[in-house]
């Protein structure tokens, strides 16, 4: 009994994931010269309910940067967020939450940095 | 570990509510099935079965409403304030949980018909039990591919589980009732086939959802599932003990047989509770390896 409870507790301990796989632009950990838009690509439709862009590194409070998205809270496979103003150099974090097509609450996050000196990334 | 959801108070609440919903659904559907299959049982046993089915159906409806609120709160990011947010509730309604809720609520309301006399009181609750089982195939991991195989296996798995779980309380009462030994014996004969179906369907589901047995080790879903299977093994052991030892002892009229059997059935109930919590946990807070 106790061992099972411990196993379950272990199985439920932290860590983030996405129910449907997501690919982000910029990629997690990328250093980009500019980021005119931030994209989340899902393999199954996702209703993104909250999207937050923060300027600040890991562990910092961060300052929220305003973004706009045309799709709003619709269920989409590509969610585009456009920053209201061009992003200044520095570290950024994105946090989002939503609901996948199968009804599961989802959340995810990633980080990137803007550095005008950065090599433009090859498109692949 | 791969495939874990962030753990917060709302997730824990969601798991608890889901497990309560499972218990209500299995008890309600199982009560209807018991009443249809064992009409020869003692009047007191039938009355208990009816009461359990009705109470479970009502509890199931309440839990369904609660889960809607919890789901809305979880997707909103507003904490409990999101539970009553009409926009968020609308999203939940449009999600598979909405479709499942229609099936489940209809089924649980139909199960209330066990209170009605005659043919209606027997047929309508059985249809309700089927609707409750079908409701679970409207939501969650079984929406994946192969859709029909997953949905069929899940419905069979749940109907077999209902037969077992819904019978526990009436059978515990039957151990003391006249004709109880014969009833328990008949239950055991049917259970042998249905429990085999339960295990085969469960194994099929696990195999389809995990992609490979190897994927079970090293993922949260896999560990949760293995924990569930460990308790299921204990439950099967108890069931075998009852069938092969305790029920025959009751049939031979041994003193203390009824007490031992009632204790064993109570332990079965405890094991079922653990299994439901494990199931709720792995379907709420983890992702099957095939989906990672």
Coordinates of C-alpha atoms in Angstrom, one line a residue:
Chain A
X1 CA 0.0 0.0 0.0
X2 CA 2.6 2.5 1.1
X3 CA 4.9 1.4 -1.7
X4 CA 2.2 2.0 -4.2
X5 CA 1.4 5.4 -2.8
X6 CA 5.1 6.3 -3.0
X7 CA 5.2 5.0 -6.6
X8 CA 2.1 7.1 -7.5
X9 CA 3.6 10.2 -5.8
X10 CA 6.8 9.6 -7.8
X11 CA 4.8 9.1 -11.0
X12 CA 3.1 12.4 -10.4
X13 CA 6.0 14.6 -9.4
X14 CA 6.9 17.6 -11.5
X15 CA 8.3 18.2 -15.0
X16 CA 6.6 19.7 -18.0
X17 CA 5.4 18.1 -21.2
X18 CA 3.0 18.7 -24.0
X19 CA 0.2 16.2 -24.7
X20 CA 0.5 16.8 -28.4
X21 CA 4.1 17.4 -29.5
X22 CA 5.0 21.1 -29.9
X23 CA 7.8 22.7 -31.9
X24 CA 8.5 26.3 -31.1
X25 CA 10.0 29.2 -33.2
X26 CA 12.4 30.4 -31.9
X27 CA 13.5 27.0 -30.7
X28 CA 14.0 26.4 -27.0
X29 CA 17.5 27.8 -26.1
X30 CA 18.0 29.5 -29.4
X31 CA 19.8 32.8 -29.8
X32 CA 18.2 34.8 -32.6
X33 CA 19.0 38.1 -34.2
X34 CA 15.3 39.1 -34.1
X35 CA 12.0 37.5 -33.3
X36 CA 9.2 39.3 -35.2
X37 CA 6.8 36.5 -34.3
X38 CA 6.7 33.6 -31.9
X39 CA 5.1 30.4 -33.2
X40 CA 3.9 27.2 -31.4
X41 CA 3.4 24.3 -33.8
X42 CA 1.3 21.4 -32.5
X43 CA 0.7 18.0 -34.2
X44 CA -2.8 18.1 -32.9
X45 CA -5.1 21.1 -32.6
X46 CA -4.5 23.0 -29.4
X47 CA -6.6 25.8 -27.8
X48 CA -4.0 28.2 -26.4
X49 CA -5.8 29.9 -23.6
X50 CA -3.0 31.9 -22.0
X51 CA 0.3 33.0 -23.7
X52 CA 2.8 35.0 -21.8
X53 CA 6.1 36.4 -23.1
X54 CA 8.5 37.5 -20.4
X55 CA 11.7 39.4 -20.8
X56 CA 14.1 37.9 -18.2
X57 CA 16.3 34.9 -17.7
X58 CA 15.6 31.7 -15.9
X59 CA 14.8 32.3 -12.3
X60 CA 14.2 36.0 -12.7
X61 CA 10.9 37.7 -12.2
X62 CA 10.8 38.9 -15.7
X63 CA 8.8 41.7 -17.3
X64 CA 5.8 40.8 -19.4
X65 CA 6.0 41.8 -23.1
X66 CA 2.7 42.4 -24.8
X67 CA 1.8 40.2 -27.7
X68 CA -1.1 39.8 -30.1
X69 CA -2.4 36.7 -31.7
X70 CA -4.9 36.6 -34.6
X71 CA -6.3 33.2 -33.7
X72 CA -7.1 34.3 -30.1
X73 CA -8.4 31.2 -28.1
X74 CA -9.4 29.2 -31.2
X75 CA -8.2 25.6 -31.5
X76 CA -5.2 25.7 -33.9
X77 CA -2.2 23.6 -35.0
X78 CA -0.1 26.8 -35.4
X79 CA -0.3 29.6 -32.8
X80 CA 1.3 32.8 -33.7
X81 CA 2.1 35.6 -31.2
X82 CA 3.4 38.9 -32.5
X83 CA 5.1 41.1 -30.0
X84 CA 3.6 44.6 -30.0
X85 CA 7.1 46.1 -30.4
X86 CA 10.4 44.7 -31.8
X87 CA 12.1 42.7 -29.0
X88 CA 15.1 44.3 -27.4
X89 CA 18.2 42.3 -27.0
X90 CA 18.1 40.0 -23.9
X91 CA 16.8 36.7 -22.6
X92 CA 13.1 35.8 -23.0
X93 CA 10.8 33.2 -21.6
X94 CA 7.5 32.0 -23.0
X95 CA 4.8 30.3 -20.9
X96 CA 1.6 29.0 -22.3
X97 CA -1.3 26.9 -21.2
X98 CA -4.3 25.5 -23.0
X99 CA -6.3 22.5 -23.8
X100 CA -5.5 19.8 -26.3
X101 CA -8.0 18.4 -28.8
X102 CA -8.6 15.5 -26.5
X103 CA -9.6 17.8 -23.7
X104 CA -6.4 17.5 -21.6
X105 CA -5.3 20.7 -19.9
X106 CA -1.8 21.4 -21.2
X107 CA 1.0 23.8 -20.4
X108 CA 4.5 24.4 -21.6
X109 CA 7.3 26.9 -21.7
X110 CA 10.6 27.6 -23.4
X111 CA 13.3 30.2 -23.4
X112 CA 15.3 32.0 -26.1
X113 CA 17.5 35.1 -26.4
X114 CA 17.6 38.0 -28.8
X115 CA 21.1 39.1 -29.8
X116 CA 21.4 41.3 -32.9
X117 CA 24.9 39.9 -33.4
X118 CA 23.6 36.3 -33.6
X119 CA 24.2 34.4 -36.8
X120 CA 21.0 34.0 -38.8
X121 CA 19.8 30.5 -38.4
X122 CA 19.7 28.3 -41.4
X123 CA 16.2 27.3 -42.4
X124 CA 15.8 23.5 -42.2
Chain B
X1 CA 11.0 11.2 -15.9
X2 CA 9.3 11.5 -19.2
X3 CA 5.7 12.4 -19.7
X4 CA 4.8 14.1 -16.4
X5 CA 2.4 16.9 -15.9
X6 CA 3.3 19.7 -13.4
X7 CA 1.8 18.8 -10.1
X8 CA -0.3 21.4 -8.4
X9 CA -3.3 21.4 -6.0
X10 CA -5.8 21.6 -8.9
X11 CA -4.2 18.5 -10.5
X12 CA -4.5 16.6 -7.2
X13 CA -8.1 17.7 -6.9
X14 CA -8.7 16.6 -10.6
X15 CA -7.3 13.2 -9.8
X16 CA -9.5 12.8 -6.7
X17 CA -12.6 13.9 -8.5
X18 CA -11.9 11.6 -11.4
X19 CA -11.4 8.6 -9.1
X20 CA -14.7 9.5 -7.3
X21 CA -16.3 9.7 -10.8
X22 CA -15.0 6.3 -11.7
X23 CA -16.3 4.8 -8.4
X24 CA -19.7 6.3 -8.9
X25 CA -19.9 5.2 -12.6
X26 CA -18.8 1.6 -11.8
X27 CA -21.1 1.3 -8.7
X28 CA -24.1 2.7 -10.6
X29 CA -23.5 0.6 -13.8
X30 CA -22.6 -2.4 -11.7
X31 CA -25.7 -2.1 -9.5
X32 CA -27.9 -2.1 -12.6
X33 CA -26.0 -5.2 -14.0
X34 CA -26.3 -7.0 -10.6
X35 CA -30.0 -6.4 -10.4
X36 CA -30.5 -7.7 -13.9
X37 CA -28.4 -10.8 -13.5
X38 CA -29.3 -11.9 -10.0
X39 CA -33.0 -11.4 -9.7
X40 CA -33.3 -14.5 -7.4
X41 CA -31.2 -12.8 -4.7
X42 CA -32.7 -12.2 -1.2
X43 CA -34.9 -9.1 -1.0
X44 CA -32.6 -7.4 1.4
X45 CA -29.6 -7.9 -1.0
X46 CA -31.6 -6.6 -3.9
X47 CA -32.6 -3.6 -1.9
X48 CA -29.0 -2.8 -1.0
X49 CA -28.0 -3.2 -4.7
X50 CA -30.8 -0.7 -5.7
X51 CA -29.7 1.8 -3.0
X52 CA -26.1 1.6 -4.0
X53 CA -26.9 2.1 -7.7
X54 CA -29.2 5.1 -7.0
X55 CA -26.7 6.8 -4.6
X56 CA -23.8 6.2 -7.0
X57 CA -25.8 7.5 -9.9
X58 CA -26.7 10.7 -8.0
X59 CA -23.1 11.1 -6.7
X60 CA -21.9 10.5 -10.3
X61 CA -24.0 13.4 -11.5
X62 CA -22.6 15.7 -8.8
X63 CA -19.0 14.7 -9.5
X64 CA -19.6 15.4 -13.2
X65 CA -20.6 19.0 -12.5
X66 CA -17.6 19.3 -10.1
X67 CA -15.2 18.0 -12.7
X68 CA -16.4 20.5 -15.3
X69 CA -15.5 23.3 -12.8
X70 CA -12.1 21.8 -12.0
X71 CA -11.3 21.4 -15.7
X72 CA -12.3 25.0 -16.5
X73 CA -10.2 26.2 -13.6
X74 CA -7.2 24.1 -14.8
X75 CA -7.2 25.4 -18.4
X76 CA -7.9 29.0 -17.3
X77 CA -4.8 29.5 -15.2
X78 CA -7.0 31.6 -12.9
X79 CA -7.1 29.1 -10.2
X80 CA -10.5 28.4 -8.7
X81 CA -11.9 31.6 -10.1
X82 CA -11.8 29.9 -13.5
X83 CA -14.2 27.2 -12.3
X84 CA -17.2 29.4 -13.0
X85 CA -15.8 31.4 -15.9
X86 CA -18.4 31.0 -18.7
X87 CA -15.9 31.2 -21.5
X88 CA -13.7 28.4 -19.9
X89 CA -16.8 26.3 -19.1
X90 CA -17.8 26.7 -22.8
X91 CA -14.4 25.4 -23.9
X92 CA -14.8 22.4 -21.6
X93 CA -18.3 21.8 -23.0
X94 CA -17.0 21.9 -26.6
X95 CA -14.1 19.5 -25.6
X96 CA -14.5 15.7 -25.5
X97 CA -15.5 16.0 -21.8
X98 CA -18.7 17.7 -23.0
X99 CA -19.6 14.7 -25.2
X100 CA -18.7 12.3 -22.5
X101 CA -20.8 14.3 -20.0
X102 CA -23.9 13.9 -22.1
X103 CA -23.4 10.1 -22.4
X104 CA -22.5 9.7 -18.7
X105 CA -25.3 12.0 -17.3
X106 CA -27.9 10.2 -19.6
X107 CA -26.6 6.9 -18.4
X108 CA -26.6 7.8 -14.7
X109 CA -30.1 9.2 -15.0
X110 CA -31.3 6.0 -16.8
X111 CA -29.8 3.9 -13.9
X112 CA -32.1 5.7 -11.5
X113 CA -34.8 3.7 -13.2
X114 CA -33.9 0.7 -11.0
X115 CA -36.5 2.3 -8.7
X116 CA -39.2 1.6 -11.3
X117 CA -41.1 -1.7 -11.4
X118 CA -41.4 -4.1 -14.2
X119 CA -39.5 -4.4 -17.5
X120 CA -38.7 -0.7 -17.6
X121 CA -37.0 -0.9 -14.3
X122 CA -34.8 -3.7 -15.7
X123 CA -34.0 -2.7 -19.3
X124 CA -33.5 1.1 -18.9
X125 CA -30.8 0.8 -16.2
X126 CA -28.9 -1.7 -18.4
X127 CA -29.0 0.7 -21.3
X128 CA -27.8 3.3 -18.8
X129 CA -24.9 1.1 -17.7
X130 CA -23.9 0.8 -21.4
X131 CA -24.1 4.5 -21.9
X132 CA -21.9 5.2 -18.9
X133 CA -19.3 2.7 -20.3
X134 CA -19.5 4.3 -23.7
X135 CA -19.1 7.8 -22.1
X136 CA -15.5 6.9 -21.2
X137 CA -14.7 6.1 -24.8
X138 CA -15.6 9.7 -25.7
X139 CA -12.7 11.3 -23.9
X140 CA -9.0 10.9 -23.2
X141 CA -6.4 8.6 -24.5
X142 CA -8.7 6.2 -26.2
X143 CA -9.6 8.9 -28.7
X144 CA -6.3 8.0 -30.4
X145 CA -5.7 5.4 -33.1
X146 CA -6.8 2.7 -33.6
X147 CA -10.0 4.4 -32.4
X148 CA -12.5 1.6 -32.7
X149 CA -10.2 -1.0 -31.1
X150 CA -9.4 1.3 -28.2
X151 CA -13.0 2.3 -27.7
X152 CA -14.3 -1.2 -27.9
X153 CA -11.7 -2.6 -25.5
X154 CA -12.4 0.3 -23.0
X155 CA -16.2 -0.3 -23.0
X156 CA -15.7 -4.1 -22.4
X157 CA -13.1 -3.4 -19.7
X158 CA -15.5 -1.0 -17.9
X159 CA -18.5 -3.3 -18.2
X160 CA -16.6 -6.2 -16.7
X161 CA -15.2 -3.9 -14.0
X162 CA -18.7 -2.7 -13.3
X163 CA -20.0 -6.2 -12.9
X164 CA -17.3 -6.8 -10.2
X165 CA -17.3 -3.5 -8.4
X166 CA -21.1 -3.1 -8.3
X167 CA -21.5 -6.6 -6.8
X168 CA -19.2 -6.1 -3.9
X169 CA -21.6 -4.5 -1.4
X170 CA -24.6 -6.7 -2.3
X171 CA -22.4 -9.9 -2.1
X172 CA -21.1 -8.8 1.3
X173 CA -24.7 -8.6 2.4
X174 CA -25.5 -11.9 0.7
X175 CA -22.9 -13.7 2.8
X176 CA -25.4 -13.3 5.8
X177 CA -28.6 -13.8 3.8
X178 CA -30.5 -16.9 3.1
X179 CA -29.5 -18.5 -0.2
X180 CA -26.4 -16.3 -0.1
X181 CA -23.9 -19.2 -0.8
X182 CA -25.7 -20.2 -4.0
X183 CA -25.7 -16.5 -5.1
X184 CA -22.0 -16.1 -4.4
X185 CA -21.3 -19.3 -6.2
X186 CA -23.2 -18.2 -9.3
X187 CA -21.5 -14.8 -9.2
X188 CA -18.1 -16.6 -9.2
X189 CA -19.0 -18.7 -12.2
X190 CA -19.8 -15.6 -14.2
X191 CA -16.9 -13.7 -12.8
X192 CA -14.4 -16.2 -14.1
X193 CA -15.3 -15.3 -17.7
X194 CA -15.8 -11.6 -17.1
X195 CA -12.6 -11.1 -15.1
X196 CA -10.7 -12.8 -17.9
X197 CA -12.3 -10.3 -20.3
X198 CA -11.4 -7.5 -17.9
X199 CA -7.8 -8.5 -17.9
X200 CA -7.5 -9.2 -21.6
X201 CA -9.1 -5.9 -22.5
X202 CA -7.0 -4.0 -20.0
X203 CA -3.8 -5.6 -21.4
X204 CA -4.9 -4.8 -24.9
X205 CA -5.5 -1.2 -23.9
X206 CA -2.1 -0.9 -22.2
X207 CA -0.3 -2.5 -25.1
X208 CA -2.0 -0.2 -27.7
X209 CA -1.5 3.0 -25.6
X210 CA 2.1 2.3 -24.6
X211 CA 3.3 1.1 -28.0
X212 CA 5.7 -1.5 -26.5
X213 CA 6.2 -3.1 -23.1
X214 CA 9.6 -1.5 -22.9
X215 CA 8.1 1.9 -23.1
X216 CA 6.4 1.2 -19.7
X217 CA 9.7 1.3 -17.9
X218 CA 11.0 4.9 -17.6
X219 CA 7.8 6.7 -18.2
X220 CA 5.4 8.1 -15.6
X221 CA 2.5 6.5 -17.4
X222 CA 4.3 3.1 -17.3
X223 CA 5.1 3.2 -13.6
X224 CA 1.6 4.3 -12.8
X225 CA 0.2 1.5 -14.9
X226 CA 2.6 -1.1 -13.3
X227 CA 1.5 0.1 -9.9
X228 CA -2.1 -0.4 -10.9
X229 CA -1.4 -3.9 -12.3
X230 CA 0.4 -4.8 -9.0
X231 CA -2.8 -4.0 -7.0
X232 CA -4.9 -5.8 -9.7
X233 CA -2.8 -8.9 -9.1
X234 CA -3.6 -8.7 -5.4
X235 CA -7.3 -8.2 -6.1
X236 CA -7.3 -11.3 -8.4
X237 CA -5.6 -13.2 -5.6
X238 CA -8.4 -12.2 -3.2
X239 CA -11.1 -13.1 -5.8
X240 CA -9.5 -16.6 -6.3
X241 CA -9.4 -17.1 -2.5
X242 CA -13.1 -16.3 -2.3
X243 CA -14.0 -18.5 -5.2
X244 CA -11.9 -21.5 -4.4
X245 CA -11.9 -21.4 -0.5
X246 CA -14.3 -19.1 1.2
X247 CA -17.5 -19.5 -0.9
X248 CA -17.2 -23.3 -0.8
X249 CA -16.7 -23.1 3.0
X250 CA -19.9 -21.0 3.2
X251 CA -21.7 -23.5 1.0
X252 CA -20.6 -26.2 3.5
X253 CA -22.1 -24.1 6.3
X254 CA -18.9 -23.7 8.2
X255 CA -19.1 -21.3 11.1
X256 CA -16.8 -18.2 10.6
X257 CA -17.0 -18.7 6.8
X258 CA -19.4 -15.7 6.4
X259 CA -17.2 -13.5 8.5
X260 CA -14.1 -14.4 6.6
X261 CA -15.8 -13.9 3.3
X262 CA -17.2 -10.5 4.3
X263 CA -13.7 -9.4 5.4
X264 CA -12.2 -10.6 2.2
X265 CA -14.9 -8.6 0.1
X266 CA -14.1 -5.5 2.2
X267 CA -10.4 -5.9 1.3
X268 CA -11.5 -6.2 -2.4
X269 CA -13.3 -2.9 -2.0
X270 CA -10.1 -1.3 -0.6
X271 CA -8.0 -2.7 -3.5
X272 CA -10.6 -1.3 -6.0
X273 CA -10.3 2.1 -4.4
X274 CA -6.5 2.1 -4.9
X275 CA -6.9 0.9 -8.5
X276 CA -9.3 3.7 -9.3
X277 CA -6.9 6.3 -7.8
X278 CA -4.0 4.9 -9.8
X279 CA -6.1 4.9 -13.0
X280 CA -7.2 8.5 -12.4
X281 CA -3.6 9.5 -11.8
X282 CA -2.2 7.9 -14.9
X283 CA -5.0 9.3 -17.1
X284 CA -4.8 12.8 -15.7
X285 CA -1.2 13.6 -14.9
X286 CA 0.7 11.4 -17.4
X287 CA 1.0 10.8 -21.1
X288 CA 1.0 7.3 -22.6
X289 CA 4.4 6.6 -24.2
X290 CA 2.8 6.3 -27.7
X291 CA 1.8 10.0 -27.4
X292 CA 5.1 11.3 -26.2

